[in-house]
Tab-separated table of C-alpha atoms in Angstrom:
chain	number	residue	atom	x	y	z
A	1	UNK	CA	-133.434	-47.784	93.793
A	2	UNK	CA	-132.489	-46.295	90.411
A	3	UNK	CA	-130.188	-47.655	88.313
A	4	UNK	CA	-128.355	-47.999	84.942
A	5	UNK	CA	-126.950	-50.651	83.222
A	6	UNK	CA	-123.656	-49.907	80.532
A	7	UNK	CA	-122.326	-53.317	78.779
A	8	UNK	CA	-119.684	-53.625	76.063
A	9	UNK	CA	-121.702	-54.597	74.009
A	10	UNK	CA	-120.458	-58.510	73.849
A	11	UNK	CA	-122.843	-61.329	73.434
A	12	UNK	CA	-121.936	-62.535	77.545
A	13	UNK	CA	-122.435	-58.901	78.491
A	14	UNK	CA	-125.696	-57.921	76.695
A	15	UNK	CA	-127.160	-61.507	77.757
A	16	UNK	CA	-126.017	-60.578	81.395
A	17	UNK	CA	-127.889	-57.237	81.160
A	18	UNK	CA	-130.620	-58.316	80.437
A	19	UNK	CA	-130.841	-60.809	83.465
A	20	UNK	CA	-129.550	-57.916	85.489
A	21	UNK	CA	-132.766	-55.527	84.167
A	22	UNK	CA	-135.313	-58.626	85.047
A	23	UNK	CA	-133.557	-59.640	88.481
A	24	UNK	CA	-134.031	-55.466	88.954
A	25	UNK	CA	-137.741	-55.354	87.836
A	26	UNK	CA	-138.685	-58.391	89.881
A	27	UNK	CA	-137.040	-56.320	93.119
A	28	UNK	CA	-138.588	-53.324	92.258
A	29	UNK	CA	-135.487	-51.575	90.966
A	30	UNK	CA	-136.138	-48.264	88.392
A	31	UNK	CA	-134.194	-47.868	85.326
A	32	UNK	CA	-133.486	-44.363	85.145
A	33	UNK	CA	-130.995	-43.238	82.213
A	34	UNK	CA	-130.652	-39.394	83.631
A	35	UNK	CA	-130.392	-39.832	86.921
A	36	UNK	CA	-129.447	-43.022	88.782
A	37	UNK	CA	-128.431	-43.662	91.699
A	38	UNK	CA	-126.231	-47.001	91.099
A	39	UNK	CA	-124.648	-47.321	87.371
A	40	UNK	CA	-123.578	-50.561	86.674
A	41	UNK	CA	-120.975	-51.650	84.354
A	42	UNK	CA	-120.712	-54.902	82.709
A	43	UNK	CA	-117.630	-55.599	81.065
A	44	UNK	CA	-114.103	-54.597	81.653
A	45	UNK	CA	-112.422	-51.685	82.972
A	46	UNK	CA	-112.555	-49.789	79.547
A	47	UNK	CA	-116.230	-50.310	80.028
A	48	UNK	CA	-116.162	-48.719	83.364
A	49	UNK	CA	-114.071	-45.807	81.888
A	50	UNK	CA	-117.112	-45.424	79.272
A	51	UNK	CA	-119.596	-45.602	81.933
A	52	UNK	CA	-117.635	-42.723	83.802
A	53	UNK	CA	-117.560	-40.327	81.027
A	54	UNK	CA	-120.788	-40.845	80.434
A	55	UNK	CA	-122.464	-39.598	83.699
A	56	UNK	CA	-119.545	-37.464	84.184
A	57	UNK	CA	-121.299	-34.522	85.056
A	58	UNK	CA	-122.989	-36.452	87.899
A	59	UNK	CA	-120.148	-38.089	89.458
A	60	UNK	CA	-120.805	-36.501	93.156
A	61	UNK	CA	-124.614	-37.480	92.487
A	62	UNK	CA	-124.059	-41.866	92.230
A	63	UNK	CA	-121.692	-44.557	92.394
A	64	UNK	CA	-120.384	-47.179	90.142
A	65	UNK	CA	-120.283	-51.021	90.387
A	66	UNK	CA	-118.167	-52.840	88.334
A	67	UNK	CA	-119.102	-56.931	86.598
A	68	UNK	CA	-116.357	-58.310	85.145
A	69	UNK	CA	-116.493	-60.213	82.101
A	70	UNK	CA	-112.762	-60.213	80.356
A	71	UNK	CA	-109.441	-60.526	81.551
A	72	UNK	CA	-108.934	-57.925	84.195
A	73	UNK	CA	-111.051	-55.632	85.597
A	74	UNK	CA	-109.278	-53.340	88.419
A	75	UNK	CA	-112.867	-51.691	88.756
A	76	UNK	CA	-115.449	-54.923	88.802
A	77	UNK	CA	-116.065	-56.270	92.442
A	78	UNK	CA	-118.408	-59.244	90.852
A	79	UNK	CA	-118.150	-61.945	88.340
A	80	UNK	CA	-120.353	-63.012	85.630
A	81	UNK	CA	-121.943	-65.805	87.858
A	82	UNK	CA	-122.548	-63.715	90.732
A	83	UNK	CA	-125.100	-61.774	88.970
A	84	UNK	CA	-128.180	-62.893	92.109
A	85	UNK	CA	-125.578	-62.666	94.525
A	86	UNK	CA	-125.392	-58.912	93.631
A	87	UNK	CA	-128.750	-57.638	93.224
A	88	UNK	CA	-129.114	-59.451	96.904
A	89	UNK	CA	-126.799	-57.144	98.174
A	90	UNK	CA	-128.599	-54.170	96.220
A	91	UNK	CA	-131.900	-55.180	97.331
A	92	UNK	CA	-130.928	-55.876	100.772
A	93	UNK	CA	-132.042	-59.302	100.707
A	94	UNK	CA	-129.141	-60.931	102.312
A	95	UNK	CA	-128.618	-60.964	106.014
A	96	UNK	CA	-125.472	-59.531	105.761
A	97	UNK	CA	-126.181	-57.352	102.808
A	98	UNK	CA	-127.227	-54.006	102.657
A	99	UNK	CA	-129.485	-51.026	100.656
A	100	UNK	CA	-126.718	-48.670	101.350
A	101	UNK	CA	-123.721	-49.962	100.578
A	102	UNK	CA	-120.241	-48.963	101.771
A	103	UNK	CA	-118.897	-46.226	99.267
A	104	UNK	CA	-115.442	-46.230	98.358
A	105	UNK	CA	-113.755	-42.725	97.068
A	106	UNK	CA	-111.010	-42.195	94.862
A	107	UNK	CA	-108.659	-39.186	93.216
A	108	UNK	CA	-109.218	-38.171	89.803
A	109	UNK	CA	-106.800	-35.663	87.945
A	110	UNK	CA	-108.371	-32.329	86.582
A	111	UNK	CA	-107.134	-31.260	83.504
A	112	UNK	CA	-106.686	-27.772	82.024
A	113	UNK	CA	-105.722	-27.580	78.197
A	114	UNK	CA	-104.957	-23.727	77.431
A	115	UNK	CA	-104.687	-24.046	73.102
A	116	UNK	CA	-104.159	-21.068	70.969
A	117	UNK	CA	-108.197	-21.429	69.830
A	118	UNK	CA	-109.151	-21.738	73.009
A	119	UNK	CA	-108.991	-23.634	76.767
A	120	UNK	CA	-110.776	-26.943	77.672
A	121	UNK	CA	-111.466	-28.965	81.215
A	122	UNK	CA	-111.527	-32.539	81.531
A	123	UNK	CA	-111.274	-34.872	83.747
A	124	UNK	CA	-109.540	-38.771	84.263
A	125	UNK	CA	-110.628	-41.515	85.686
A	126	UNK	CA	-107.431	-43.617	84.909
A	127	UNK	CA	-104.965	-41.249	82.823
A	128	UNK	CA	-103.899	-38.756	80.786
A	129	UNK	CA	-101.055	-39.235	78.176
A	130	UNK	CA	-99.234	-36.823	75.560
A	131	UNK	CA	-97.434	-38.281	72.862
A	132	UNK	CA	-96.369	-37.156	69.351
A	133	UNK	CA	-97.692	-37.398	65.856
A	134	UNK	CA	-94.912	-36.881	63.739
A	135	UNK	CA	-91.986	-37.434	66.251
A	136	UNK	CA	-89.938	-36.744	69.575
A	137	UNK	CA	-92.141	-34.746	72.293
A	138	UNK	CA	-90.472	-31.450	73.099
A	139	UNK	CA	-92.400	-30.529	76.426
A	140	UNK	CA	-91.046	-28.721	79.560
A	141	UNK	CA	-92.598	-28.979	82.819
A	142	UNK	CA	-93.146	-27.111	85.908
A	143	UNK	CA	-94.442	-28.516	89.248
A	144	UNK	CA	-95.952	-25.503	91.646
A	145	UNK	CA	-94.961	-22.617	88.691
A	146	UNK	CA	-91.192	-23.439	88.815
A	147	UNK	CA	-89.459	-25.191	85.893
A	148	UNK	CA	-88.591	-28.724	86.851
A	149	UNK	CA	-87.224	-30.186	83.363
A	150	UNK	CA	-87.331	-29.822	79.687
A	151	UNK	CA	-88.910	-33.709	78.127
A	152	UNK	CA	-87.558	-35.167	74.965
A	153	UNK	CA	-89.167	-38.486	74.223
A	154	UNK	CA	-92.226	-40.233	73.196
A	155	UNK	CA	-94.402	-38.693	75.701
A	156	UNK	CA	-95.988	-38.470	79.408
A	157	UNK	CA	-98.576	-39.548	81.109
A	158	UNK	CA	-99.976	-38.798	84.408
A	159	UNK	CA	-102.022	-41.465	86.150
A	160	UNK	CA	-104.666	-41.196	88.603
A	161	UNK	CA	-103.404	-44.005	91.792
A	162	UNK	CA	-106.291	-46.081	90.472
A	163	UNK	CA	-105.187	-45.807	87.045
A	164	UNK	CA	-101.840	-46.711	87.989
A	165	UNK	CA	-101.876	-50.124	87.501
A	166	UNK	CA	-102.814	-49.360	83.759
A	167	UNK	CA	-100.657	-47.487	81.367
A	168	UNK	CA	-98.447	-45.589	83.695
A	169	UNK	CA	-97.166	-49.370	85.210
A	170	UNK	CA	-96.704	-50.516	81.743
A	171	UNK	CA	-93.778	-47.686	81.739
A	172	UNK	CA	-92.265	-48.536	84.652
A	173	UNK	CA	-94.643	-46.232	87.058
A	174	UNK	CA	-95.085	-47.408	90.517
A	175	UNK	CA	-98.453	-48.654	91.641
A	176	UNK	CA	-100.249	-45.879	94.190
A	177	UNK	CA	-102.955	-47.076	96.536
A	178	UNK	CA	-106.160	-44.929	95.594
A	179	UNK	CA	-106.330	-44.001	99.274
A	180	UNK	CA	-103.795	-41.588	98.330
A	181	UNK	CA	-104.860	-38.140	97.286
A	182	UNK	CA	-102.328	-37.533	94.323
A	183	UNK	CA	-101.086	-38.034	90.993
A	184	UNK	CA	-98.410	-39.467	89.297
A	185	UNK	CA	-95.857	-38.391	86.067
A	186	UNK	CA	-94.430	-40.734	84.020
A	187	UNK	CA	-91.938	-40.826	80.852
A	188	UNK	CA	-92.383	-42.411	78.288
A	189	UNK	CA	-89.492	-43.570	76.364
A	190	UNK	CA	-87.826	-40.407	77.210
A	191	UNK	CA	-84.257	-39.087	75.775
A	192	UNK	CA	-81.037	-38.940	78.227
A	193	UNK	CA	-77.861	-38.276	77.078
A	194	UNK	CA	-74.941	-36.136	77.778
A	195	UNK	CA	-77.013	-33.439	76.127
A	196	UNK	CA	-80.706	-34.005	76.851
A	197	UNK	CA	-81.660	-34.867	80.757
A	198	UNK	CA	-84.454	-36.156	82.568
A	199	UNK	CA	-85.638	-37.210	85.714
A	200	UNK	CA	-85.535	-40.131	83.959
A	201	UNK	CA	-88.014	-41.924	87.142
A	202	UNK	CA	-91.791	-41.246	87.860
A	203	UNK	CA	-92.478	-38.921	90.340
A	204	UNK	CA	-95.951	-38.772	92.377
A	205	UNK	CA	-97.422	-35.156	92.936
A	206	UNK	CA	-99.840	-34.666	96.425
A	207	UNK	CA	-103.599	-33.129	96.474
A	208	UNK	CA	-101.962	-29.568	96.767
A	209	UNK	CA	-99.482	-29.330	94.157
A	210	UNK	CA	-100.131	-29.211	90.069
A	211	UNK	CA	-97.646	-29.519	86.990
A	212	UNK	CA	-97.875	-27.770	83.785
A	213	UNK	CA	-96.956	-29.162	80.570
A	214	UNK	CA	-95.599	-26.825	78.182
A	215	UNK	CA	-95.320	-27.433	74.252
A	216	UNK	CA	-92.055	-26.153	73.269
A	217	UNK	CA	-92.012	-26.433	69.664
A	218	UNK	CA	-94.719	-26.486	66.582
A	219	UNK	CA	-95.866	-30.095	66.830
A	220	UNK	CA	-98.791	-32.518	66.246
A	221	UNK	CA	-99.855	-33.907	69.416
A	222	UNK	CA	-102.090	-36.730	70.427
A	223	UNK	CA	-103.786	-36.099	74.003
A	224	UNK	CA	-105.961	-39.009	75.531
A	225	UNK	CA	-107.938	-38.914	78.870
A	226	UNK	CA	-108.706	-42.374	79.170
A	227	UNK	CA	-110.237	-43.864	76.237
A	228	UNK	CA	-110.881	-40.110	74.439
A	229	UNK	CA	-108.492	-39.148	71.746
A	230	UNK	CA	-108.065	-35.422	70.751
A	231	UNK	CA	-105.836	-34.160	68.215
A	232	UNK	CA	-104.040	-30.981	68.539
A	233	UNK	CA	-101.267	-28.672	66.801
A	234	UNK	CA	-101.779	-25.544	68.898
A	235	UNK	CA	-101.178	-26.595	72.210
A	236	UNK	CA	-99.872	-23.803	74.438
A	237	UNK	CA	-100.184	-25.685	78.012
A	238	UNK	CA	-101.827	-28.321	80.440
A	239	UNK	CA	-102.253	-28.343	83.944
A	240	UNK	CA	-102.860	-31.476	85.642
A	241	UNK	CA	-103.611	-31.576	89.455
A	242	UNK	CA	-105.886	-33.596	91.678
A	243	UNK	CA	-109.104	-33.021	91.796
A	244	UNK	CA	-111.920	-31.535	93.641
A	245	UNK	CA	-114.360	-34.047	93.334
A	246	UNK	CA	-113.990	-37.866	93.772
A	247	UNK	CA	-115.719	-40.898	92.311
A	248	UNK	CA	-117.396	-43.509	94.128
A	249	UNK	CA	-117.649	-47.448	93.944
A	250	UNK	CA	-120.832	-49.058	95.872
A	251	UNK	CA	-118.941	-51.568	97.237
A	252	UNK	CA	-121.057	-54.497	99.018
A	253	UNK	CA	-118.399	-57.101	100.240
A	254	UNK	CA	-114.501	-56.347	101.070
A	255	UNK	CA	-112.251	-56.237	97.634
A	256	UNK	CA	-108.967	-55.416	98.860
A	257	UNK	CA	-106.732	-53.264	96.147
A	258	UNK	CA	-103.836	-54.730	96.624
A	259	UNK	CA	-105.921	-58.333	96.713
A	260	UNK	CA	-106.904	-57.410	92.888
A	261	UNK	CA	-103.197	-56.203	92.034
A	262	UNK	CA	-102.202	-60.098	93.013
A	263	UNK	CA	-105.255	-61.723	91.112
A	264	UNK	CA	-104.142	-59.765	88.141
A	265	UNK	CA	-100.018	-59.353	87.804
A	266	UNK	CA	-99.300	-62.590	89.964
A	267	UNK	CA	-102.236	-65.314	89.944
């Protein structure tokens, strides 16, 4: 098997990669930087988000799995003291483990950002936000090329359903199982008044359909899909829509979503 190992750098996760690289060696494993087949992550989910971006341009190509060593960690199947248990699985050398493990898919949003100097693709593992430099967002957006409402506010951000248990629940978004082929917008802090209206609630968006976000005045903006920042003052538009492609988790023992929502918002 070939594999890759991405740690936060932390004293717990650097000492636990380097028992993962020796467990690997003594089973034969083959670190390969350019093209695993397994990337493991060893930290927390902005670690996995790292890890992502990384191989990004070989997401149909592997599959993540996720060790956890902070607070929460929607993507991490496997604790810091299960480190054996998983390269048994990995290896196979568990009765009820497995070479191949069960792969796990989920939705990721596409992203289209048309500027004045030119356009840009990306694409989000967790989210995408837009929010203002200087002050209030003036944005109006369309959902299938037909104006749905002119924003005033702090900003927006559309979530991934994995993603949606991290910034977009935070402002009141609703929590989407990543079964679910779709995306969802949120406001943040947005303006209503007898003037200004929105929605005011989020609103989730199927495989099919797209938005477009529209800047309607000269203004500094501050885009970020998932942990990259990018500055811009000549936005025209950006389309957001689910994409093509999907990423996948290796997943070697049941980790229900809505098991990990409890473990992390209830206890």
């Amino acid at each position: 098997m070939r594999y890759y190992v991405l740690d936060r750098g932390d004293p717990l996760s650097v000492e636990l990669t380097q028992q993962f690289h020796k467990l690997a060696e003594q089973r034969g494993f083959v670190l390969d930087a350019e093209s695993p087949e397994i990337v493991v992550s060893i930290g927390g989910d902005g670690t996995m988000l790292h890890a992502f971006h990384t191989f990004i341009d070989r997401i149909p190509d592997l599959a993540f799995v996720g060790v956890h060593t902070g607070h929460l960690g929607f993507y991490a199947d496997w604790k810091a003291d299960e480190l054996n248990e998983l390269i048994d699985h990995m290896s196979g050398a568990r009765k009820t483990g497995s070479v191949e493990p069960r792969l796990v898919k989920y939705p990721l949003v596409q992203l289209e950002i048309h500027k004045k100097s030119g356009t840009s693709s990306y694409i989000a593992l967790n989210e995408f936000t837009l929010k203002g430099v200087d002050g209030t967002v003036v944005a109006q957006i369309d959902i299938n090329d037909v104006t749905f409402e002119m924003f005033r506010g702090d900003g927006i951000c559309v979530s991934t359903p994995s993603g949606s248990t991290a910034y977009n629940k935070s402002v009141g978004g609703a929590m989407v199982h990543p079964s679910i082929d779709a995306l969802q917008i949120a406001e943040i802090a947005s303006i209503n008044n007898r003037i200004f209206r929105t929605l005011g609630s989020p609103l989730l968006l199927p495989k099919h359909h797209h938005c477009d976000i529209f800047s309607r005045k000269e203004q500094r903006l501050l885009l970020t899909i998932d942990h990259i920042n990018i500055s811009i003052d000549d936005l025209i538009s950006v389309r957001c829509q689910v994409a093509e492609q999907q990423v996948s988790f290796a997943r070697y023992r049941p980790f229900p979503f809505w098991n990990r929502v409890r473990d992390a918002f209830l206890g």
